XYZ file of C-alpha atoms in Angstrom:
656
model
C 17.293 17.846 4.050
C 17.471 20.069 1.015
C 18.166 23.262 2.934
C 20.840 23.964 5.469
C 19.727 24.692 9.058
C 18.929 28.340 9.536
C 17.735 28.969 5.983
C 14.268 30.389 5.379
C 11.695 27.762 4.500
C 8.294 28.379 2.932
C 6.271 25.382 3.995
C 2.669 25.922 2.929
C 2.733 27.282 -0.588
C 2.144 30.830 -1.629
C -1.055 30.794 -3.658
C -4.616 29.772 -3.343
C -4.164 26.669 -5.396
C -0.846 25.634 -3.875
C -2.222 24.321 -0.613
C -2.651 20.582 -0.706
C -5.977 19.218 0.460
C -7.042 16.039 2.199
C -9.837 13.837 0.891
C -11.016 11.459 3.579
C -11.958 7.872 2.897
C -12.875 4.874 4.997
C -15.520 5.447 7.641
C -15.797 9.109 6.620
C -16.758 8.191 3.059
C -20.510 8.530 3.555
C -21.532 11.081 0.902
C -21.550 8.639 -1.982
C -24.354 8.936 -4.497
C -26.735 5.972 -4.540
C -26.581 3.814 -7.685
C -29.250 4.370 -10.352
C -31.052 1.173 -9.336
C -31.109 2.103 -5.627
C -34.391 1.858 -3.762
C -36.401 4.913 -2.765
C -35.368 4.344 0.870
C -31.667 4.385 -0.065
C -32.063 7.549 -2.113
C -34.005 9.168 0.714
C -31.284 8.448 3.282
C -28.617 9.725 0.893
C -30.638 12.894 0.256
C -30.982 13.516 4.012
C -27.222 13.235 4.431
C -26.552 15.668 1.604
C -29.126 18.105 2.984
C -27.688 17.858 6.497
C -24.267 18.723 5.083
C -25.623 21.854 3.379
C -25.721 20.403 -0.158
C -29.312 21.289 -0.928
C -29.015 21.137 -4.729
C -27.964 17.473 -4.760
C -30.516 16.635 -2.058
C -33.192 18.349 -4.169
C -32.418 16.184 -7.207
C -32.516 12.982 -5.171
C -35.729 13.924 -3.361
C -37.454 14.711 -6.654
C -36.897 11.052 -7.563
C -37.992 9.841 -4.137
C -41.225 11.845 -4.005
C -42.129 10.647 -7.479
C -41.828 7.052 -6.220
C -43.425 7.618 -2.795
C -45.547 10.794 -2.955
C -47.628 10.181 0.181
C -44.915 9.575 2.810
C -44.953 12.392 5.360
C -41.211 12.360 6.016
C -40.426 12.400 2.284
C -42.758 15.358 1.732
C -41.295 17.264 4.673
C -37.694 16.842 3.568
C -38.615 17.562 -0.048
C -39.972 20.935 1.065
C -36.877 21.614 3.178
C -34.561 20.864 0.253
C -36.737 22.796 -2.195
C -36.479 26.043 -0.214
C -33.111 25.508 1.483
C -30.962 28.611 1.023
C -33.506 30.273 -1.307
C -36.094 32.992 -1.011
C -39.455 32.717 -2.703
C -38.391 35.376 -5.218
C -35.477 33.214 -6.394
C -37.834 30.548 -7.680
C -38.597 30.425 -11.377
C -42.193 30.492 -12.576
C -41.961 26.736 -13.116
C -40.652 26.197 -9.583
C -43.435 28.298 -8.101
C -46.060 26.370 -10.006
C -44.503 23.079 -8.884
C -44.319 23.972 -5.208
C -47.852 25.409 -5.166
C -49.206 22.205 -6.673
C -47.198 19.976 -4.354
C -48.071 21.973 -1.241
C -51.779 21.781 -2.041
C -51.485 18.005 -2.521
C -49.333 17.473 0.573
C -51.641 19.489 2.830
C -54.485 17.107 1.936
C -52.573 13.981 3.000
C -53.597 12.120 6.178
C -52.076 13.645 9.278
C -48.950 12.132 10.855
C -46.033 13.365 12.983
C -44.740 15.453 10.055
C -48.006 17.267 9.361
C -47.486 20.063 11.902
C -44.069 20.861 10.427
C -45.474 20.844 6.899
C -48.227 23.233 8.011
C -45.617 25.644 9.379
C -43.713 25.463 6.069
C -46.933 26.261 4.208
C -47.420 29.349 6.365
C -43.793 30.408 5.815
C -44.195 30.048 2.055
C -47.304 32.227 2.224
C -45.341 34.803 4.214
C -42.479 34.596 1.716
C -44.854 35.525 -1.118
C -45.698 38.818 0.616
C -44.172 41.912 -0.993
C -42.225 44.466 1.016
C -44.609 46.763 2.840
C -47.375 44.178 2.903
C -48.345 42.097 5.934
C -45.897 39.266 6.519
C -48.622 36.676 6.909
C -50.312 35.078 9.907
C -48.755 35.597 13.316
C -48.079 33.002 15.983
C -45.466 31.134 13.981
C -42.952 31.391 16.816
C -45.270 29.480 19.131
C -46.074 26.946 16.419
C -42.369 26.349 15.790
C -41.680 25.905 19.482
C -44.333 23.192 19.700
C -42.723 21.129 16.936
C -40.457 18.156 17.699
C -36.831 19.169 17.960
C -35.718 17.557 14.670
C -38.521 19.205 12.685
C -38.058 22.587 14.386
C -34.300 22.600 13.759
C -34.724 21.599 10.117
C -37.172 24.434 9.410
C -35.108 27.084 11.179
C -31.919 26.033 9.413
C -33.113 25.480 5.859
C -36.007 27.899 5.504
C -34.474 30.913 7.176
C -34.480 32.947 3.936
C -38.262 32.637 3.768
C -38.496 34.323 7.164
C -38.128 38.091 6.767
C -39.252 41.362 8.267
C -40.969 41.531 11.652
C -41.432 37.741 11.719
C -37.653 37.389 11.505
C -37.302 39.856 14.397
C -39.521 37.603 16.521
C -37.496 34.456 15.836
C -33.991 35.843 15.514
C -33.052 35.986 19.194
C -33.892 32.299 19.551
C -31.896 31.462 16.425
C -28.881 33.365 17.733
C -29.071 31.682 21.109
C -29.255 28.264 19.439
C -26.294 29.182 17.233
C -24.332 30.308 20.278
C -25.027 26.993 21.991
C -24.236 24.990 18.883
C -21.130 26.883 17.772
C -18.799 25.001 20.110
C -20.952 21.953 20.747
C -19.374 18.546 20.535
C -15.989 19.763 21.833
C -15.330 21.709 18.641
C -12.178 23.378 19.918
C -10.539 20.022 20.631
C -11.922 18.115 17.632
C -12.311 20.434 14.634
C -8.596 20.353 13.794
C -8.798 16.578 13.358
C -11.003 16.943 10.280
C -8.034 18.431 8.439
C -5.714 15.588 9.383
C -5.429 12.840 6.764
C -5.862 9.195 7.586
C -2.362 8.109 8.657
C -0.493 5.553 6.605
C 1.007 2.588 8.486
C 4.722 2.993 9.262
C 7.213 1.648 6.782
C 11.002 1.370 6.839
C 13.241 0.253 4.019
C 14.213 -3.376 4.266
C 17.779 -4.096 5.313
C 19.732 -5.681 2.449
C 21.328 -9.015 3.262
C 25.094 -9.602 3.134
C 26.606 -9.558 -0.331
C 27.679 -13.213 -0.476
C 27.709 -15.321 -3.628
C 27.148 -19.072 -3.654
C 30.823 -19.574 -4.531
C 31.839 -17.365 -1.603
C 29.707 -19.406 0.795
C 31.180 -22.645 -0.582
C 34.705 -21.310 -0.272
C 34.125 -20.199 3.326
C 32.641 -23.568 4.236
C 35.651 -25.318 2.693
C 38.016 -23.103 4.707
C 36.206 -23.887 7.968
C 36.301 -27.625 7.265
C 39.976 -27.366 6.333
C 40.785 -25.577 9.606
C 38.850 -28.163 11.650
C 40.516 -31.030 9.819
C 43.992 -29.546 10.221
C 43.386 -28.914 13.924
C 42.282 -32.484 14.408
C 45.293 -33.846 12.523
C 47.800 -31.840 14.550
C 46.044 -32.726 17.786
C 46.182 -36.450 17.046
C 49.883 -36.298 16.149
C 50.739 -34.374 19.313
C 48.673 -36.766 21.447
C 50.500 -39.728 19.829
C 53.738 -38.326 21.202
C 52.158 -37.575 24.605
C 53.511 -34.021 24.367
C 51.265 -32.211 26.805
C 52.971 -28.785 26.511
C 52.608 -28.893 22.718
C 48.956 -29.931 23.051
C 48.361 -26.989 25.408
C 50.116 -24.645 22.954
C 47.881 -25.908 20.134
C 44.779 -25.295 22.253
C 45.961 -21.761 23.059
C 46.631 -21.172 19.364
C 43.117 -22.354 18.449
C 41.476 -20.126 21.052
C 43.655 -17.176 20.060
C 42.766 -17.739 16.400
C 39.047 -17.671 17.225
C 39.399 -14.515 19.300
C 41.501 -12.927 16.577
C 38.851 -13.741 13.960
C 36.129 -12.204 16.175
C 38.235 -9.079 16.723
C 38.949 -8.921 13.011
C 35.256 -9.074 12.213
C 34.562 -6.273 14.710
C 37.416 -4.193 13.265
C 36.109 -4.623 9.719
C 32.529 -3.962 10.842
C 33.430 -0.704 12.590
C 35.738 0.431 9.783
C 33.052 -0.168 7.159
C 30.441 1.714 9.242
C 32.862 4.596 9.689
C 33.548 4.841 5.951
C 29.838 4.529 5.116
C 28.887 7.252 7.625
C 31.482 9.653 6.282
C 30.442 8.957 2.705
C 26.806 9.518 3.679
C 27.623 12.867 5.295
C 29.458 14.010 2.186
C 26.568 12.891 -0.005
C 24.005 14.679 2.161
C 25.960 17.925 2.168
C 26.678 17.876 -1.546
C 23.118 17.014 -2.631
C 21.103 19.324 -0.384
C 19.605 21.182 -3.363
C 19.055 18.132 -5.566
C 15.387 17.528 -4.714
C 12.911 18.165 -7.509
C 10.700 21.105 -6.444
C 7.131 20.020 -5.813
C 7.919 16.316 -5.887
C 7.144 13.821 -3.155
C 10.672 13.947 -1.737
C 10.592 17.753 -1.686
C 7.256 17.814 0.159
C 8.564 15.320 2.705
C 11.668 17.457 3.086
C 9.576 20.557 3.746
C 7.697 18.730 6.495
C 10.950 17.705 8.166
C 12.175 21.294 7.997
C 8.903 22.602 9.410
C 8.972 20.284 12.416
C 12.705 20.794 12.848
C 12.074 24.493 13.374
C 8.960 23.990 15.485
C 11.015 21.934 17.922
C 13.936 24.345 17.962
C 14.723 26.071 21.306
C 14.096 29.782 21.667
C 17.658 30.560 22.752
C 19.793 31.422 19.719
C 22.811 29.352 20.776
C 20.740 26.291 21.676
C 18.743 26.726 18.495
C 21.892 26.714 16.377
C 23.180 23.604 18.171
C 19.861 21.837 17.639
C 19.587 22.706 13.950
C 23.175 21.703 13.296
C 23.069 18.478 15.309
C 19.748 17.231 13.948
C 20.375 18.023 10.301
C 22.261 14.899 9.189
C 20.244 12.303 11.192
C 16.996 13.822 9.954
C 18.295 13.647 6.393
C 18.926 9.939 6.930
C 15.390 9.487 8.213
C 14.007 11.511 5.321
C 15.850 9.489 2.691
C 14.720 6.242 4.293
C 11.124 7.451 4.439
C 11.088 8.634 0.833
C 12.520 5.339 -0.359
C 10.101 3.284 1.746
C 6.984 5.065 0.430
C 8.182 6.005 -3.039
C 6.261 3.281 -4.872
C 2.956 4.072 -3.142
C 0.580 6.763 -4.362
C 0.355 8.749 -1.148
C 0.593 12.347 -0.064
C 3.351 13.581 2.178
C 0.763 14.743 4.723
C -0.352 11.127 5.216
C 3.003 10.327 6.828
C 3.431 13.641 8.628
C 2.515 11.895 11.885
C 5.652 9.754 11.503
C 7.820 12.738 10.618
C 6.534 14.627 13.643
C 7.249 11.655 15.902
C 10.773 11.189 14.543
C 11.653 14.838 15.088
C 10.206 14.880 18.609
C 12.055 11.678 19.447
C 15.278 13.203 18.176
C 14.678 16.324 20.238
C 14.117 14.220 23.368
C 17.436 12.494 22.853
C 19.110 15.849 22.245
C 17.671 17.264 25.471
C 19.049 14.248 27.338
C 22.528 15.138 26.140
C 22.809 12.336 23.598
C 24.914 12.994 20.500
C 22.533 12.842 17.547
C 25.212 12.197 14.936
C 28.179 10.718 16.810
C 31.470 10.489 14.957
C 32.197 6.799 14.940
C 35.782 5.657 15.580
C 37.677 2.380 15.552
C 39.009 1.666 19.078
C 42.802 1.448 19.102
C 42.554 -1.774 21.085
C 41.051 -3.656 18.129
C 44.137 -3.555 15.839
C 46.374 -4.254 18.838
C 44.201 -7.208 19.841
C 44.248 -8.604 16.307
C 48.040 -8.283 16.127
C 48.466 -9.920 19.528
C 46.145 -12.739 18.553
C 48.062 -13.384 15.352
C 51.345 -13.558 17.273
C 49.933 -15.876 19.947
C 48.251 -18.113 17.366
C 51.385 -18.338 15.269
C 53.569 -19.134 18.279
C 51.247 -21.858 19.520
C 50.913 -23.342 16.058
C 54.676 -23.425 15.532
C 55.226 -25.130 18.894
C 52.611 -27.764 18.135
C 53.861 -28.212 14.544
C 57.447 -28.948 15.549
C 56.199 -31.657 17.896
C 53.900 -33.110 15.233
C 56.746 -33.173 12.684
C 58.550 -35.648 14.886
C 55.550 -37.923 14.763
C 54.802 -37.712 11.004
C 56.137 -34.943 8.743
C 53.852 -35.462 5.744
C 50.626 -35.166 7.714
C 51.959 -32.167 9.586
C 52.887 -30.446 6.317
C 49.409 -31.115 4.922
C 47.781 -29.742 8.075
C 49.850 -26.560 7.826
C 48.818 -26.128 4.177
C 45.173 -26.519 5.240
C 45.671 -23.886 7.966
C 47.241 -21.559 5.406
C 44.324 -22.042 3.003
C 41.828 -21.360 5.790
C 43.712 -18.289 6.931
C 43.891 -16.767 3.441
C 40.176 -17.373 2.819
C 39.326 -15.946 6.233
C 41.340 -12.786 5.667
C 40.258 -12.233 2.059
C 36.577 -13.277 2.250
C 35.571 -14.551 5.654
C 36.135 -11.366 7.669
C 34.181 -9.304 5.099
C 31.312 -11.773 4.945
C 30.995 -12.048 8.723
C 31.195 -8.253 9.064
C 28.349 -7.861 6.548
C 26.298 -10.472 8.374
C 26.898 -8.629 11.633
C 25.860 -5.345 10.016
C 22.677 -6.888 8.552
C 21.717 -8.376 11.917
C 22.359 -5.113 13.778
C 20.476 -3.077 11.182
C 17.611 -5.582 11.180
C 17.379 -5.464 14.961
C 17.392 -1.656 14.897
C 14.731 -1.709 12.172
C 12.452 -3.940 14.227
C 12.882 -1.726 17.296
C 12.018 1.371 15.261
C 9.014 -0.314 13.667
C 7.749 -1.325 17.104
C 8.046 2.243 18.375
C 6.496 3.657 15.221
C 3.674 1.132 15.502
C 2.886 2.300 19.038
C 2.775 5.923 17.835
C 0.682 4.957 14.792
C -1.946 3.296 16.978
C -1.877 6.237 19.376
C -2.411 8.675 16.508
C -5.278 6.584 15.136
C -6.877 6.742 18.573
C -6.413 10.518 18.667
C -8.245 10.843 15.338
C -10.956 8.347 16.254
C -13.410 11.129 17.183
C -12.740 13.193 14.062
C -15.872 15.263 13.360
C -18.191 14.117 10.614
C -18.998 16.272 7.602
C -22.438 17.053 9.018
C -20.884 18.439 12.212
C -18.588 20.657 10.164
C -21.582 21.965 8.221
C -23.546 22.671 11.397
C -20.630 24.499 13.042
C -20.149 26.693 9.971
C -23.877 27.426 9.884
C -23.704 28.568 13.519
C -20.720 30.780 12.693
C -22.645 32.374 9.825
C -25.693 33.087 11.989
C -23.574 34.661 14.716
C -21.747 36.751 12.142
C -25.085 37.982 10.805
C -26.073 38.909 14.334
C -22.786 40.798 14.811
C -23.397 42.649 11.546
C -26.871 43.685 12.662
C -25.519 44.850 16.027
C -22.588 46.759 14.532
C -24.881 48.592 12.140
C -27.667 48.879 14.751
C -30.224 47.294 12.466
C -33.223 45.006 12.907
C -34.354 42.380 10.429
C -37.335 44.540 9.603
C -34.799 47.136 8.348
C -33.327 44.679 5.834
C -34.645 44.352 2.278
C -32.419 41.328 1.653
C -29.102 39.938 2.735
C -26.401 37.677 1.355
C -23.360 35.999 2.817
C -20.234 34.424 1.376
C -18.049 31.857 3.093
C -14.812 31.722 1.110
C -11.357 30.215 1.379
C -9.439 32.213 3.964
C -6.086 32.392 2.221
C -3.239 29.967 2.712
C -4.884 27.467 5.077
C -5.251 23.719 5.166
C -8.356 22.191 3.664
C -10.099 18.834 3.648
C -13.306 17.250 2.420
C -15.120 13.959 2.215
C -15.883 12.388 -1.188
C -18.625 14.345 -2.987
C -18.403 16.993 -0.274
C -17.255 20.628 -0.359
C -13.857 21.780 0.833
C -13.720 22.770 4.482
C -11.019 25.231 5.549
C -9.139 26.007 8.720
C -9.630 29.704 7.956
C -12.513 31.340 6.145
C -12.983 34.779 4.700
C -16.592 35.636 5.493
C -18.597 38.493 3.981
C -22.074 39.704 4.872
C -24.066 42.062 2.634
C -27.043 43.762 4.298
C -29.286 45.600 1.832
C -31.079 48.410 3.646
C -33.230 51.319 2.406
C -30.113 53.548 2.519
C -27.653 51.273 0.740
C -25.427 48.253 1.214
C -23.719 47.488 4.509
C -20.825 45.080 4.044
C -18.982 43.342 6.878
C -15.839 41.292 6.174
C -13.935 39.176 8.668
C -11.712 36.128 8.968
C -12.930 33.029 10.782
C -10.551 30.708 12.590
C -12.675 27.613 12.150
C -10.851 25.472 14.701
C -11.266 28.005 17.499
C -14.572 29.482 16.262
C -13.209 33.028 16.559
C -13.466 36.047 14.257
C -10.746 38.628 13.638
C -9.681 41.377 11.207
C -13.005 43.168 10.922
C -13.678 45.451 7.961
C -16.803 47.560 7.487
C -17.720 48.980 4.083
C -20.769 51.042 3.132
C -21.868 52.127 -0.339
C -25.000 53.359 -2.095
C -26.870 51.212 -4.564
C -25.846 53.433 -7.454
C -22.207 52.856 -6.464
C -22.424 49.208 -7.574
C -21.110 49.014 -11.131
C -21.025 45.287 -11.805
C -20.989 41.839 -10.266
C -19.435 38.848 -11.964
C -17.796 35.497 -11.321
C -14.700 34.307 -13.165
C -13.558 30.690 -13.282
C -9.834 29.952 -13.259
C -8.079 27.064 -14.956
C -8.198 25.075 -11.697
C -12.017 25.453 -11.754
C -12.008 27.765 -8.749
C -14.471 30.667 -8.900
C -13.557 34.250 -8.116
C -16.319 36.632 -7.067
C -15.908 40.267 -8.139
C -18.012 43.192 -6.914
C -17.009 46.301 -8.867
C -17.859 49.775 -7.570
C -18.039 52.874 -9.727
C -14.975 54.341 -7.988
C -12.874 51.473 -9.351
C -12.841 49.345 -6.219
C -12.823 45.610 -6.957
C -13.995 43.495 -4.031
C -12.508 40.140 -5.011
C -13.033 36.855 -3.187
C -11.886 33.313 -4.042
C -15.242 31.694 -3.422
C -15.486 28.136 -4.652
C -13.194 25.332 -5.728
C -13.771 21.675 -6.178
C -10.964 20.394 -8.392
C -10.975 17.132 -10.255
C -13.429 14.476 -9.086
C -11.900 11.302 -7.733
C -13.109 7.729 -7.892
C -16.793 7.473 -7.022
C -17.302 11.252 -7.242
C -19.564 13.278 -9.508
C -18.282 16.550 -10.960
C -21.703 18.200 -10.911
C -22.251 17.232 -7.276
C -18.899 18.805 -6.349
C -19.716 21.998 -8.266
C -23.160 22.277 -6.672
C -21.704 21.585 -3.228
C -19.180 24.397 -3.594
C -21.869 26.905 -4.586
C -24.373 25.757 -1.956
C -21.963 25.888 0.963
C -20.335 29.175 -0.035
C -23.669 31.022 -0.517
C -22.584 32.108 -3.992
C -25.920 31.492 -5.740
C -27.979 33.683 -3.432
C -25.294 36.378 -3.298
C -25.258 36.626 -7.093
C -29.058 36.747 -7.212
C -29.176 39.682 -4.819
C -26.154 41.702 -5.971
C -26.648 41.173 -9.694
C -30.122 42.611 -9.288
C -28.700 45.620 -7.456
C -26.050 46.131 -10.134
C -28.693 46.011 -12.871
C -31.533 47.986 -11.288
C -30.177 49.710 -8.200
C -32.776 50.713 -5.615
C -35.620 49.962 -8.036
C -34.793 46.256 -7.693
C -37.395 46.103 -4.892
C -39.665 48.933 -5.851
C -40.761 48.133 -9.400
C -41.535 45.231 -11.693
C -37.849 44.535 -12.366
C -37.625 42.361 -9.244
C -40.420 40.085 -10.418
C -39.125 39.963 -14.005
C -35.658 38.918 -12.879
C -36.947 36.207 -10.569
C -38.820 34.628 -13.460
C -35.516 33.589 -15.061
C -33.870 32.300 -11.873
C -33.916 28.510 -11.648
């Protein structure tokens, strides 16, 4: 790896934009926009998915097309109303929007009754209540009972998407139920054991570099074959000459020489094989040590290296001495694994996190072997018995051959001389080429066998990891969990400040990227984060109450609470700046110079099958940025008079 054991390693990047994100595909790729020629039914189902995932703006556009094609369907009308008001108050609607919804509501209320009619009637009453000005009656009572009588799907949709229409004393009546439902839903579906899986990428199948075959040319193979045939022919010639003389001792000596020659060749191959492995291992160690800082920062190999270092340290023992032994012993073998992995996946367009499962498995496997007392990087040696065996074999072979040759000479000198020349030719070829070739073949077979064993083990882990991720939460579950978190945070804010909803003029909330955490999304969906920075702004008659906290999304826990209070005339300005990476920064400037800055939205470059506008709308919808700007920009411009005079109505006429 590119850093020596014990060195400090920064593994997750140091800035907001440095953290790599995961974009899921496959079975999780269900937020695709329907094609322009899609049927109304297809557009309707797509709109419902977008709405369920908190992307009301995209759902609104799709449902406008659907209701134009099928204006009398009760379910279409109901979901059109949900999307139209989702995340918005009545005051946020432009004059054109208000005219449109008034016309549509009047038309929809006259449609024949069906299972959606009761829910539509409740929405109509909520819209009427939303039109009421502060200090005026909130509209007809009994809505809580009417909501409770609705089917579960319709009830849940109204409470989730039209909550900003419900204000004042009516909100007080319904809030306890909403909080209880949020408390039940916050950890529903085994969130604590499943949420982390959303941030895990789809694993890539295991790959290992192919083992190169022995370096043997066609001429080399031909030469080796000729040497083998020469040795067989010479052995047969000498044997026949010795048999002709009926010299049994010489025949036995020739047999011993042949066996000794075979054993000597096998020992020679083993000697060459071990010597070559020893030299290669030493050369590899020197290369690893000398090139530890050669990785290009930010490249694929560097990211893979950082993952190895991260898991190397995670698996390190707590004891300092054991830790040092582990880091030192695992360094070189992990570098070998890293180099093999980088080479195997180099030509594929993948992210390092897609093979992190394999890196994690390799490190854990290495740690298991280390705990069992196995040497992770053994220093290979050539046993002293191999050279001695080769030398002994040569002596025995030569002695047996000489004995047999002197007997054969008595039978026929010319044939014996030719056989000896053939033996000499075979011996030279064997020593010069044959031993090397057979050693390379042995190495290729051993490496190939080891490769297959590793692939089998990696395949088992790959299938296990796929099974672990099989119940990864869907995007809609992530949206529902975050919505429950936001509701509970609002309830905590009310309790901390000892307020009721009837004490609140308006409220806004921001769900922003919580610093240097992992993130993931589905195509056309917003980024989801392991940690969120969450802000709540409660606008009361006395001023603004702000509550800031950090959400651990996986565990559904809040920490690092901050409470800030300021008067309306303390708000100097509100603005949003967009960085080069298309991430939005929210700034709330106070007159004392305080700049409350939050990295709110990011969506990056759209991928294949994605729409840039859908991504931008998703980021703003899910973060709550639109409503927060509507509320706080009005405060910055008009202060307390934002609710008291005509400025409120004038400003809402240009919101759309």
